[in-house]
């Protein structure tokens, strides 16, 4: 789901949606769709920063791509993969681009109102959170299992470390230049993240009596997300708070409405939810491959339709060495 989202958003981004997000104004909340692959367009200076537009296109693409990947977390273990393949480009085109243009493009109405989203707290995190909840409403019910613990806490910690480190570039790169704003954003990001991690850890000890590694990572991610919209800011007055609340309201309503409309449209074509039998089997039923195969000493590789190590007639299935 994540790989598909990353790849499909890139094609949409250079095909039409970058300029819907950062191009010429069509209406107050949306830009005109147009290709972003013209040589002259890509090599001219970007609308912000001192680098070519090609750099801006790719930098902003990663923001756009991570948003549906975050939504995928609300739909794992329930959503039909074909429906997901339809959902990503539709939601990206009709929801993400509106939020991005409204807040980040200088011509956007929320940008003119003074709404600040330093590095994606509204356009990415709030959008994906609301869209994830809304999408999950339209695709009810997890696969029948009691809990979803990480399958490998060491890998989770490795990913968490990379995420925390990478957020330095995420927030620090938002001003598009090495500046006081970038320096302040980086420091604020790490202070907020450390504070959130320690707070979650203390609460874990107070509630359950044990410091949880998973809880610490949750606290870390919470801190990273919370600081993102205002990472480069030091203070805000009442007027600014009013503008921020207007931005929150718009993003919430936008994603509830657009996500629901996209879901209802897809539902007319394919089922939104996988069949229960397919969900119970998992990867093998969906992809013809197993994500986690544990071979014991008495088994050999099993042939599948897409991955055959041996001749199918000679080794039709997993066989015992003693047979």
PDB file of C-alpha atoms in Angstrom:
ATOM      1  CA  UNK A   1       0.000   0.000   0.000  1.00  0.00           C
ATOM      2  CA  UNK A   2       2.790   2.406   0.908  1.00  0.00           C
ATOM      3  CA  UNK A   3       4.919   1.680  -2.165  1.00  0.00           C
ATOM      4  CA  UNK A   4       1.930   2.091  -4.463  1.00  0.00           C
ATOM      5  CA  UNK A   5       0.957   5.375  -2.804  1.00  0.00           C
ATOM      6  CA  UNK A   6       4.485   6.770  -3.088  1.00  0.00           C
ATOM      7  CA  UNK A   7       4.781   5.880  -6.770  1.00  0.00           C
ATOM      8  CA  UNK A   8       1.285   6.904  -7.845  1.00  0.00           C
ATOM      9  CA  UNK A   9       1.436  10.268  -6.075  1.00  0.00           C
ATOM     10  CA  UNK A  10       4.674  11.105  -7.908  1.00  0.00           C
ATOM     11  CA  UNK A  11       3.009  10.544 -11.290  1.00  0.00           C
ATOM     12  CA  UNK A  12       0.021  12.647 -10.234  1.00  0.00           C
ATOM     13  CA  UNK A  13       2.347  15.297  -8.808  1.00  0.00           C
ATOM     14  CA  UNK A  14       4.355  15.935 -11.956  1.00  0.00           C
ATOM     15  CA  UNK A  15       1.334  15.307 -14.173  1.00  0.00           C
ATOM     16  CA  UNK A  16      -1.085  17.842 -12.728  1.00  0.00           C
ATOM     17  CA  UNK A  17      -1.248  18.151  -8.945  1.00  0.00           C
ATOM     18  CA  UNK A  18       1.924  20.117  -8.142  1.00  0.00           C
ATOM     19  CA  UNK A  19       0.577  23.078 -10.033  1.00  0.00           C
ATOM     20  CA  UNK A  20      -2.847  22.550  -8.490  1.00  0.00           C
ATOM     21  CA  UNK A  21      -1.077  22.975  -5.144  1.00  0.00           C
ATOM     22  CA  UNK A  22       1.467  25.690  -5.972  1.00  0.00           C
ATOM     23  CA  UNK A  23       0.620  27.009  -9.433  1.00  0.00           C
ATOM     24  CA  UNK A  24      -1.590  29.713 -10.884  1.00  0.00           C
ATOM     25  CA  UNK A  25      -4.850  30.299  -9.034  1.00  0.00           C
ATOM     26  CA  UNK A  26      -7.999  28.721 -10.435  1.00  0.00           C
ATOM     27  CA  UNK A  27     -10.182  29.647  -7.462  1.00  0.00           C
ATOM     28  CA  UNK A  28      -9.349  30.880  -3.964  1.00  0.00           C
ATOM     29  CA  UNK A  29      -8.594  27.365  -2.700  1.00  0.00           C
ATOM     30  CA  UNK A  30      -7.288  25.567  -5.793  1.00  0.00           C
ATOM     31  CA  UNK A  31      -4.675  25.979  -8.503  1.00  0.00           C
ATOM     32  CA  UNK A  32      -4.916  25.220 -12.209  1.00  0.00           C
ATOM     33  CA  UNK A  33      -3.957  21.638 -13.164  1.00  0.00           C
ATOM     34  CA  UNK A  34      -0.985  21.525 -15.486  1.00  0.00           C
ATOM     35  CA  UNK A  35       2.082  19.403 -16.195  1.00  0.00           C
ATOM     36  CA  UNK A  36       5.198  20.198 -14.138  1.00  0.00           C
ATOM     37  CA  UNK A  37       7.768  18.596 -16.453  1.00  0.00           C
ATOM     38  CA  UNK A  38       8.480  21.409 -18.884  1.00  0.00           C
ATOM     39  CA  UNK A  39      12.227  22.157 -18.957  1.00  0.00           C
ATOM     40  CA  UNK A  40      11.880  25.931 -18.813  1.00  0.00           C
ATOM     41  CA  UNK A  41       9.415  25.669 -15.939  1.00  0.00           C
ATOM     42  CA  UNK A  42      11.589  23.275 -13.926  1.00  0.00           C
ATOM     43  CA  UNK A  43      14.806  25.270 -14.346  1.00  0.00           C
ATOM     44  CA  UNK A  44      13.460  28.689 -13.443  1.00  0.00           C
ATOM     45  CA  UNK A  45      13.698  29.880  -9.843  1.00  0.00           C
ATOM     46  CA  UNK A  46      11.053  28.503  -7.499  1.00  0.00           C
ATOM     47  CA  UNK A  47       8.432  30.837  -6.041  1.00  0.00           C
ATOM     48  CA  UNK A  48      10.286  30.595  -2.697  1.00  0.00           C
ATOM     49  CA  UNK A  49      13.942  29.973  -1.926  1.00  0.00           C
ATOM     50  CA  UNK A  50      16.972  30.343  -4.163  1.00  0.00           C
ATOM     51  CA  UNK A  51      16.852  27.088  -6.110  1.00  0.00           C
ATOM     52  CA  UNK A  52      15.159  25.833  -9.288  1.00  0.00           C
ATOM     53  CA  UNK A  53      11.528  24.790  -9.398  1.00  0.00           C
ATOM     54  CA  UNK A  54      12.615  21.175  -9.962  1.00  0.00           C
ATOM     55  CA  UNK A  55      13.954  21.125  -6.400  1.00  0.00           C
ATOM     56  CA  UNK A  56      10.693  22.509  -5.054  1.00  0.00           C
ATOM     57  CA  UNK A  57       8.666  19.975  -7.043  1.00  0.00           C
ATOM     58  CA  UNK A  58      10.547  17.042  -5.549  1.00  0.00           C
ATOM     59  CA  UNK A  59      10.764  18.444  -2.017  1.00  0.00           C
ATOM     60  CA  UNK A  60       7.034  19.055  -1.892  1.00  0.00           C
ATOM     61  CA  UNK A  61       6.322  15.708  -3.552  1.00  0.00           C
ATOM     62  CA  UNK A  62       7.641  13.855  -0.506  1.00  0.00           C
ATOM     63  CA  UNK A  63       5.201  15.783   1.692  1.00  0.00           C
ATOM     64  CA  UNK A  64       2.375  14.894  -0.683  1.00  0.00           C
ATOM     65  CA  UNK A  65       3.367  11.224  -0.868  1.00  0.00           C
ATOM     66  CA  UNK A  66       3.649  10.651   2.875  1.00  0.00           C
ATOM     67  CA  UNK A  67       0.086  11.871   3.471  1.00  0.00           C
ATOM     68  CA  UNK A  68      -1.820   8.924   1.914  1.00  0.00           C
ATOM     69  CA  UNK A  69       0.776   6.576   3.411  1.00  0.00           C
ATOM     70  CA  UNK A  70      -0.284   7.851   6.832  1.00  0.00           C
ATOM     71  CA  UNK A  71      -3.920   7.248   5.878  1.00  0.00           C
ATOM     72  CA  UNK A  72      -3.018   3.651   5.010  1.00  0.00           C
ATOM     73  CA  UNK A  73      -2.376   2.973   8.685  1.00  0.00           C
ATOM     74  CA  UNK A  74      -6.103   3.349   9.347  1.00  0.00           C
ATOM     75  CA  UNK A  75      -7.014   0.888   6.599  1.00  0.00           C
ATOM     76  CA  UNK A  76      -4.568  -1.990   7.001  1.00  0.00           C
ATOM     77  CA  UNK A  77      -6.318  -5.269   7.589  1.00  0.00           C
ATOM     78  CA  UNK A  78      -9.607  -4.155   6.100  1.00  0.00           C
ATOM     79  CA  UNK A  79      -9.458  -2.384   2.717  1.00  0.00           C
ATOM     80  CA  UNK A  80      -9.619  -3.917  -0.743  1.00  0.00           C
ATOM     81  CA  UNK A  81      -6.298  -3.242  -2.485  1.00  0.00           C
ATOM     82  CA  UNK A  82      -7.985  -2.312  -5.781  1.00  0.00           C
ATOM     83  CA  UNK A  83     -10.121   0.220  -3.919  1.00  0.00           C
ATOM     84  CA  UNK A  84      -6.952   1.617  -2.338  1.00  0.00           C
ATOM     85  CA  UNK A  85      -5.347   1.954  -5.768  1.00  0.00           C
ATOM     86  CA  UNK A  86      -8.304   4.065  -6.847  1.00  0.00           C
ATOM     87  CA  UNK A  87      -8.485   6.008  -3.602  1.00  0.00           C
ATOM     88  CA  UNK A  88      -4.926   7.361  -3.565  1.00  0.00           C
ATOM     89  CA  UNK A  89      -4.928   9.429  -6.799  1.00  0.00           C
ATOM     90  CA  UNK A  90      -8.522  10.568  -6.270  1.00  0.00           C
ATOM     91  CA  UNK A  91      -8.012  11.691  -2.679  1.00  0.00           C
ATOM     92  CA  UNK A  92      -4.681  13.274  -3.522  1.00  0.00           C
ATOM     93  CA  UNK A  93      -6.208  15.252  -6.398  1.00  0.00           C
ATOM     94  CA  UNK A  94      -9.441  16.364  -4.753  1.00  0.00           C
ATOM     95  CA  UNK A  95      -8.391  16.782  -1.117  1.00  0.00           C
ATOM     96  CA  UNK A  96      -4.641  17.187  -0.619  1.00  0.00           C
ATOM     97  CA  UNK A  97      -4.175  19.763  -3.366  1.00  0.00           C
ATOM     98  CA  UNK A  98      -6.955  21.961  -1.967  1.00  0.00           C
ATOM     99  CA  UNK A  99      -5.406  22.023   1.495  1.00  0.00           C
ATOM    100  CA  UNK A 100      -1.906  22.612   0.143  1.00  0.00           C
ATOM    101  CA  UNK A 101      -2.954  25.475  -2.137  1.00  0.00           C
ATOM    102  CA  UNK A 102      -5.144  27.109   0.504  1.00  0.00           C
ATOM    103  CA  UNK A 103      -2.428  27.185   3.185  1.00  0.00           C
ATOM    104  CA  UNK A 104       0.959  26.987   1.474  1.00  0.00           C
ATOM    105  CA  UNK A 105       0.501  28.772  -1.836  1.00  0.00           C
ATOM    106  CA  UNK A 106       0.843  32.575  -1.523  1.00  0.00           C
ATOM    107  CA  UNK A 107      -2.420  32.918  -3.500  1.00  0.00           C
ATOM    108  CA  UNK A 108      -4.363  30.573  -1.208  1.00  0.00           C
ATOM    109  CA  UNK A 109      -7.159  32.076   0.864  1.00  0.00           C
ATOM    110  CA  UNK A 110      -5.919  30.687   4.178  1.00  0.00           C
ATOM    111  CA  UNK A 111      -2.399  31.862   3.404  1.00  0.00           C
ATOM    112  CA  UNK A 112      -3.743  35.376   2.868  1.00  0.00           C
ATOM    113  CA  UNK A 113      -5.723  35.058   6.096  1.00  0.00           C
ATOM    114  CA  UNK A 114      -2.432  34.468   7.906  1.00  0.00           C
ATOM    115  CA  UNK A 115      -2.711  30.767   8.749  1.00  0.00           C
ATOM    116  CA  UNK A 116       0.695  29.286   9.576  1.00  0.00           C
ATOM    117  CA  UNK A 117       1.536  25.666   8.834  1.00  0.00           C
ATOM    118  CA  UNK A 118       5.298  25.659   9.057  1.00  0.00           C
ATOM    119  CA  UNK A 119       5.970  22.133   7.792  1.00  0.00           C
ATOM    120  CA  UNK A 120       2.739  20.200   7.365  1.00  0.00           C
ATOM    121  CA  UNK A 121       0.915  19.930  10.676  1.00  0.00           C
ATOM    122  CA  UNK A 122      -2.334  20.868   8.929  1.00  0.00           C
ATOM    123  CA  UNK A 123      -1.759  19.928   5.297  1.00  0.00           C
ATOM    124  CA  UNK A 124      -0.222  16.536   6.129  1.00  0.00           C
ATOM    125  CA  UNK A 125      -0.907  15.378   9.679  1.00  0.00           C
ATOM    126  CA  UNK A 126      -4.337  16.832  10.356  1.00  0.00           C
ATOM    127  CA  UNK A 127      -5.473  15.940   6.838  1.00  0.00           C
ATOM    128  CA  UNK A 128      -4.279  12.343   7.050  1.00  0.00           C
ATOM    129  CA  UNK A 129      -5.698  11.895  10.548  1.00  0.00           C
ATOM    130  CA  UNK A 130      -9.173  13.137   9.663  1.00  0.00           C
ATOM    131  CA  UNK A 131      -9.135  11.318   6.319  1.00  0.00           C
ATOM    132  CA  UNK A 132      -7.988   8.123   8.046  1.00  0.00           C
ATOM    133  CA  UNK A 133     -10.827   8.237  10.575  1.00  0.00           C
ATOM    134  CA  UNK A 134     -13.339   9.043   7.842  1.00  0.00           C
ATOM    135  CA  UNK A 135     -12.072   6.332   5.510  1.00  0.00           C
ATOM    136  CA  UNK A 136     -12.142   3.787   8.333  1.00  0.00           C
ATOM    137  CA  UNK A 137     -15.781   4.694   8.965  1.00  0.00           C
ATOM    138  CA  UNK A 138     -16.623   3.743   5.384  1.00  0.00           C
ATOM    139  CA  UNK A 139     -14.600   0.510   5.581  1.00  0.00           C
ATOM    140  CA  UNK A 140     -15.736  -0.835   8.967  1.00  0.00           C
ATOM    141  CA  UNK A 141     -14.207  -3.622  10.986  1.00  0.00           C
ATOM    142  CA  UNK A 142     -10.669  -4.878  11.390  1.00  0.00           C
ATOM    143  CA  UNK A 143      -9.689  -8.427  10.602  1.00  0.00           C
ATOM    144  CA  UNK A 144     -10.744 -10.589  13.537  1.00  0.00           C
ATOM    145  CA  UNK A 145      -7.718 -10.448  15.791  1.00  0.00           C
ATOM    146  CA  UNK A 146      -7.319  -9.314  19.373  1.00  0.00           C
ATOM    147  CA  UNK A 147      -4.397  -6.901  19.044  1.00  0.00           C
ATOM    148  CA  UNK A 148      -1.794  -5.531  16.644  1.00  0.00           C
ATOM    149  CA  UNK A 149       1.557  -5.450  18.442  1.00  0.00           C
ATOM    150  CA  UNK A 150       4.709  -4.637  16.438  1.00  0.00           C
ATOM    151  CA  UNK A 151       6.127  -7.836  14.987  1.00  0.00           C
ATOM    152  CA  UNK A 152       9.668  -6.664  15.774  1.00  0.00           C
ATOM    153  CA  UNK A 153      10.369  -4.026  18.416  1.00  0.00           C
ATOM    154  CA  UNK A 154      14.021  -3.715  17.364  1.00  0.00           C
ATOM    155  CA  UNK A 155      12.951  -2.787  13.834  1.00  0.00           C
ATOM    156  CA  UNK A 156      10.396  -0.394  15.306  1.00  0.00           C
ATOM    157  CA  UNK A 157      13.156   1.335  17.275  1.00  0.00           C
ATOM    158  CA  UNK A 158      15.363   1.551  14.191  1.00  0.00           C
ATOM    159  CA  UNK A 159      12.517   3.152  12.256  1.00  0.00           C
ATOM    160  CA  UNK A 160      11.765   5.523  15.130  1.00  0.00           C
ATOM    161  CA  UNK A 161      15.382   6.671  15.228  1.00  0.00           C
ATOM    162  CA  UNK A 162      15.426   7.299  11.497  1.00  0.00           C
ATOM    163  CA  UNK A 163      12.134   9.171  11.777  1.00  0.00           C
ATOM    164  CA  UNK A 164      13.363  11.444  14.567  1.00  0.00           C
ATOM    165  CA  UNK A 165      16.597  12.150  12.721  1.00  0.00           C
ATOM    166  CA  UNK A 166      14.784  12.711   9.422  1.00  0.00           C
ATOM    167  CA  UNK A 167      12.384  15.185  11.006  1.00  0.00           C
ATOM    168  CA  UNK A 168      15.345  17.545  11.346  1.00  0.00           C
ATOM    169  CA  UNK A 169      15.260  17.930   7.581  1.00  0.00           C
ATOM    170  CA  UNK A 170      11.476  17.806   7.483  1.00  0.00           C
ATOM    171  CA  UNK A 171      11.021  20.864   9.706  1.00  0.00           C
ATOM    172  CA  UNK A 172      14.435  22.428   9.220  1.00  0.00           C
ATOM    173  CA  UNK A 173      14.015  22.424   5.450  1.00  0.00           C
ATOM    174  CA  UNK A 174      10.615  24.114   5.491  1.00  0.00           C
ATOM    175  CA  UNK A 175      12.004  27.697   5.243  1.00  0.00           C
ATOM    176  CA  UNK A 176      13.794  26.614   2.019  1.00  0.00           C
ATOM    177  CA  UNK A 177      17.031  28.223   3.187  1.00  0.00           C
ATOM    178  CA  UNK A 178      19.620  28.118   5.971  1.00  0.00           C
ATOM    179  CA  UNK A 179      18.238  30.819   8.244  1.00  0.00           C
ATOM    180  CA  UNK A 180      17.287  31.728  11.795  1.00  0.00           C
ATOM    181  CA  UNK A 181      13.843  30.209  11.144  1.00  0.00           C
ATOM    182  CA  UNK A 182      15.443  26.904  10.169  1.00  0.00           C
ATOM    183  CA  UNK A 183      17.694  26.903  13.240  1.00  0.00           C
ATOM    184  CA  UNK A 184      14.784  27.687  15.546  1.00  0.00           C
ATOM    185  CA  UNK A 185      12.626  25.025  13.899  1.00  0.00           C
ATOM    186  CA  UNK A 186      15.253  22.327  14.409  1.00  0.00           C
ATOM    187  CA  UNK A 187      15.801  23.177  18.073  1.00  0.00           C
ATOM    188  CA  UNK A 188      12.064  23.444  18.789  1.00  0.00           C
ATOM    189  CA  UNK A 189      11.475  20.120  17.053  1.00  0.00           C
ATOM    190  CA  UNK A 190      13.937  18.208  19.209  1.00  0.00           C
ATOM    191  CA  UNK A 191      12.955  19.887  22.490  1.00  0.00           C
ATOM    192  CA  UNK A 192       9.256  19.184  21.911  1.00  0.00           C
ATOM    193  CA  UNK A 193       9.930  15.588  20.880  1.00  0.00           C
ATOM    194  CA  UNK A 194      12.096  14.862  23.915  1.00  0.00           C
ATOM    195  CA  UNK A 195       9.512  16.434  26.231  1.00  0.00           C
ATOM    196  CA  UNK A 196       6.690  14.407  24.714  1.00  0.00           C
ATOM    197  CA  UNK A 197       8.655  11.148  24.902  1.00  0.00           C
ATOM    198  CA  UNK A 198       9.514  11.685  28.568  1.00  0.00           C
ATOM    199  CA  UNK A 199       5.940  12.685  29.404  1.00  0.00           C
ATOM    200  CA  UNK A 200       4.541   9.520  27.816  1.00  0.00           C
ATOM    201  CA  UNK A 201       7.155   7.430  29.631  1.00  0.00           C
ATOM    202  CA  UNK A 202       6.237   8.935  33.011  1.00  0.00           C
ATOM    203  CA  UNK A 203       2.530   8.366  32.340  1.00  0.00           C
ATOM    204  CA  UNK A 204       3.221   4.746  31.389  1.00  0.00           C
ATOM    205  CA  UNK A 205       5.001   4.218  34.704  1.00  0.00           C
ATOM    206  CA  UNK A 206       2.228   5.969  36.627  1.00  0.00           C
ATOM    207  CA  UNK A 207      -0.582   4.005  34.958  1.00  0.00           C
ATOM    208  CA  UNK A 208       0.886   0.546  34.357  1.00  0.00           C
ATOM    209  CA  UNK A 209       3.932   0.535  36.599  1.00  0.00           C
ATOM    210  CA  UNK A 210       6.279  -0.202  33.689  1.00  0.00           C
ATOM    211  CA  UNK A 211       8.088   2.013  31.160  1.00  0.00           C
ATOM    212  CA  UNK A 212       6.919   0.903  27.711  1.00  0.00           C
ATOM    213  CA  UNK A 213       9.223   1.023  24.699  1.00  0.00           C
ATOM    214  CA  UNK A 214       6.199   1.217  22.399  1.00  0.00           C
ATOM    215  CA  UNK A 215       4.814   4.022  24.554  1.00  0.00           C
ATOM    216  CA  UNK A 216       8.091   5.932  24.333  1.00  0.00           C
ATOM    217  CA  UNK A 217       7.976   5.734  20.536  1.00  0.00           C
ATOM    218  CA  UNK A 218       4.345   6.880  20.565  1.00  0.00           C
ATOM    219  CA  UNK A 219       5.368   9.849  22.703  1.00  0.00           C
ATOM    220  CA  UNK A 220       8.222  10.641  20.337  1.00  0.00           C
ATOM    221  CA  UNK A 221       5.944  10.648  17.290  1.00  0.00           C
ATOM    222  CA  UNK A 222       3.343  12.737  19.122  1.00  0.00           C
ATOM    223  CA  UNK A 223       5.959  15.380  19.873  1.00  0.00           C
ATOM    224  CA  UNK A 224       7.190  15.453  16.289  1.00  0.00           C
ATOM    225  CA  UNK A 225       3.682  15.882  14.926  1.00  0.00           C
ATOM    226  CA  UNK A 226       2.578  18.500  17.461  1.00  0.00           C
ATOM    227  CA  UNK A 227       5.521  20.836  16.861  1.00  0.00           C
ATOM    228  CA  UNK A 228       5.407  20.663  13.062  1.00  0.00           C
ATOM    229  CA  UNK A 229       2.847  23.404  12.278  1.00  0.00           C
ATOM    230  CA  UNK A 230       4.590  25.961  14.487  1.00  0.00           C
ATOM    231  CA  UNK A 231       8.180  24.735  14.606  1.00  0.00           C
ATOM    232  CA  UNK A 232       9.656  28.031  13.437  1.00  0.00           C
ATOM    233  CA  UNK A 233       7.479  30.275  15.597  1.00  0.00           C
ATOM    234  CA  UNK A 234       8.178  31.747  19.022  1.00  0.00           C
ATOM    235  CA  UNK A 235       4.820  33.287  19.956  1.00  0.00           C
ATOM    236  CA  UNK A 236       1.310  34.001  18.652  1.00  0.00           C
ATOM    237  CA  UNK A 237      -1.379  36.550  19.488  1.00  0.00           C
ATOM    238  CA  UNK A 238      -5.149  36.163  19.661  1.00  0.00           C
ATOM    239  CA  UNK A 239      -5.605  37.127  16.017  1.00  0.00           C
ATOM    240  CA  UNK A 240      -3.147  34.437  14.975  1.00  0.00           C
ATOM    241  CA  UNK A 241      -4.923  31.882  17.135  1.00  0.00           C
ATOM    242  CA  UNK A 242      -8.195  32.766  15.419  1.00  0.00           C
ATOM    243  CA  UNK A 243      -6.620  32.262  12.002  1.00  0.00           C
ATOM    244  CA  UNK A 244      -5.197  28.914  13.102  1.00  0.00           C
ATOM    245  CA  UNK A 245      -8.606  27.749  14.312  1.00  0.00           C
ATOM    246  CA  UNK A 246     -10.103  28.733  10.958  1.00  0.00           C
ATOM    247  CA  UNK A 247      -7.437  26.653   9.238  1.00  0.00           C
ATOM    248  CA  UNK A 248      -8.172  23.665  11.464  1.00  0.00           C
ATOM    249  CA  UNK A 249     -11.897  23.906  10.778  1.00  0.00           C
ATOM    250  CA  UNK A 250     -11.368  24.113   7.031  1.00  0.00           C
ATOM    251  CA  UNK A 251      -8.988  21.139   6.874  1.00  0.00           C
ATOM    252  CA  UNK A 252     -11.261  18.989   9.048  1.00  0.00           C
ATOM    253  CA  UNK A 253     -14.383  19.744   6.998  1.00  0.00           C
ATOM    254  CA  UNK A 254     -12.516  19.400   3.703  1.00  0.00           C
ATOM    255  CA  UNK A 255     -11.235  15.935   4.521  1.00  0.00           C
ATOM    256  CA  UNK A 256     -14.487  14.625   5.959  1.00  0.00           C
ATOM    257  CA  UNK A 257     -16.396  15.714   2.859  1.00  0.00           C
ATOM    258  CA  UNK A 258     -13.847  14.796   0.183  1.00  0.00           C
ATOM    259  CA  UNK A 259     -12.867  11.474   1.732  1.00  0.00           C
ATOM    260  CA  UNK A 260     -16.526  10.486   2.015  1.00  0.00           C
ATOM    261  CA  UNK A 261     -17.275  11.483  -1.575  1.00  0.00           C
ATOM    262  CA  UNK A 262     -14.262   9.574  -2.892  1.00  0.00           C
ATOM    263  CA  UNK A 263     -15.257   6.512  -0.854  1.00  0.00           C
ATOM    264  CA  UNK A 264     -18.835   6.598  -2.099  1.00  0.00           C
ATOM    265  CA  UNK A 265     -17.646   6.908  -5.696  1.00  0.00           C
ATOM    266  CA  UNK A 266     -15.246   3.964  -5.386  1.00  0.00           C
ATOM    267  CA  UNK A 267     -17.956   1.900  -3.701  1.00  0.00           C
ATOM    268  CA  UNK A 268     -19.983   2.132  -6.905  1.00  0.00           C
ATOM    269  CA  UNK A 269     -17.177   0.339  -8.766  1.00  0.00           C
ATOM    270  CA  UNK A 270     -15.490  -2.101  -6.370  1.00  0.00           C
ATOM    271  CA  UNK A 271     -16.103  -3.285  -2.792  1.00  0.00           C
ATOM    272  CA  UNK A 272     -14.274  -1.160  -0.240  1.00  0.00           C
ATOM    273  CA  UNK A 273     -13.597  -3.994   2.185  1.00  0.00           C
ATOM    274  CA  UNK A 274     -11.777  -7.233   1.510  1.00  0.00           C
ATOM    275  CA  UNK A 275     -13.638 -10.469   1.979  1.00  0.00           C
ATOM    276  CA  UNK A 276     -13.199 -11.932   5.441  1.00  0.00           C
ATOM    277  CA  UNK A 277     -11.627 -15.110   4.073  1.00  0.00           C
ATOM    278  CA  UNK A 278      -8.981 -13.124   2.207  1.00  0.00           C
ATOM    279  CA  UNK A 279      -8.229 -11.055   5.304  1.00  0.00           C
ATOM    280  CA  UNK A 280      -7.767 -14.182   7.396  1.00  0.00           C
ATOM    281  CA  UNK A 281      -5.293 -15.704   4.923  1.00  0.00           C
ATOM    282  CA  UNK A 282      -3.449 -12.419   4.473  1.00  0.00           C
ATOM    283  CA  UNK A 283      -0.539 -11.726   2.134  1.00  0.00           C
ATOM    284  CA  UNK A 284      -0.615 -15.060   0.334  1.00  0.00           C
ATOM    285  CA  UNK A 285      -4.242 -14.558  -0.737  1.00  0.00           C
ATOM    286  CA  UNK A 286      -3.662 -10.942  -1.779  1.00  0.00           C
ATOM    287  CA  UNK A 287      -0.181 -11.011  -3.340  1.00  0.00           C
ATOM    288  CA  UNK A 288       0.636 -14.699  -3.771  1.00  0.00           C
ATOM    289  CA  UNK A 289       3.560 -14.165  -1.395  1.00  0.00           C
ATOM    290  CA  UNK A 290       4.182 -14.487   2.331  1.00  0.00           C
ATOM    291  CA  UNK A 291       5.591 -11.491   4.189  1.00  0.00           C
ATOM    292  CA  UNK A 292       6.963 -13.561   7.078  1.00  0.00           C
ATOM    293  CA  UNK A 293       7.931 -17.135   6.261  1.00  0.00           C
ATOM    294  CA  UNK A 294       9.588 -19.160   9.004  1.00  0.00           C
ATOM    295  CA  UNK A 295      11.107 -22.320   7.589  1.00  0.00           C
ATOM    296  CA  UNK A 296      11.949 -25.159   9.936  1.00  0.00           C
ATOM    297  CA  UNK A 297      14.621 -27.758   9.278  1.00  0.00           C
ATOM    298  CA  UNK A 298      12.136 -30.188   7.762  1.00  0.00           C
ATOM    299  CA  UNK A 299      10.763 -27.957   4.987  1.00  0.00           C
ATOM    300  CA  UNK A 300      11.819 -26.793   1.555  1.00  0.00           C
ATOM    301  CA  UNK A 301      10.695 -23.770  -0.436  1.00  0.00           C
ATOM    302  CA  UNK A 302       7.092 -23.869  -1.652  1.00  0.00           C
ATOM    303  CA  UNK A 303       6.216 -23.048  -5.241  1.00  0.00           C
ATOM    304  CA  UNK A 304       3.752 -20.246  -5.809  1.00  0.00           C
ATOM    305  CA  UNK A 305       2.280 -18.786  -8.948  1.00  0.00           C
ATOM    306  CA  UNK A 306       4.715 -15.866  -8.907  1.00  0.00           C
ATOM    307  CA  UNK A 307       7.803 -17.276  -7.220  1.00  0.00           C
ATOM    308  CA  UNK A 308       9.066 -20.758  -8.161  1.00  0.00           C
ATOM    309  CA  UNK A 309      12.432 -21.960  -6.961  1.00  0.00           C
ATOM    310  CA  UNK A 310      11.916 -25.495  -8.231  1.00  0.00           C
ATOM    311  CA  UNK A 311      10.025 -27.209 -10.994  1.00  0.00           C
ATOM    312  CA  UNK A 312       6.332 -27.257 -10.101  1.00  0.00           C
ATOM    313  CA  UNK A 313       5.885 -30.933 -10.939  1.00  0.00           C
ATOM    314  CA  UNK A 314       8.839 -32.008  -8.848  1.00  0.00           C
ATOM    315  CA  UNK A 315       8.032 -29.813  -5.837  1.00  0.00           C
ATOM    316  CA  UNK A 316       4.304 -29.052  -5.891  1.00  0.00           C
ATOM    317  CA  UNK A 317       4.237 -27.797  -2.304  1.00  0.00           C
ATOM    318  CA  UNK A 318       6.200 -27.563   0.899  1.00  0.00           C
ATOM    319  CA  UNK A 319       7.598 -31.055   1.344  1.00  0.00           C
ATOM    320  CA  UNK A 320       9.398 -32.778   4.137  1.00  0.00           C
ATOM    321  CA  UNK A 321      13.014 -33.796   3.618  1.00  0.00           C
ATOM    322  CA  UNK A 322      12.143 -37.213   4.977  1.00  0.00           C
ATOM    323  CA  UNK A 323       9.464 -37.906   2.347  1.00  0.00           C
TER     324      UNK A 323
END
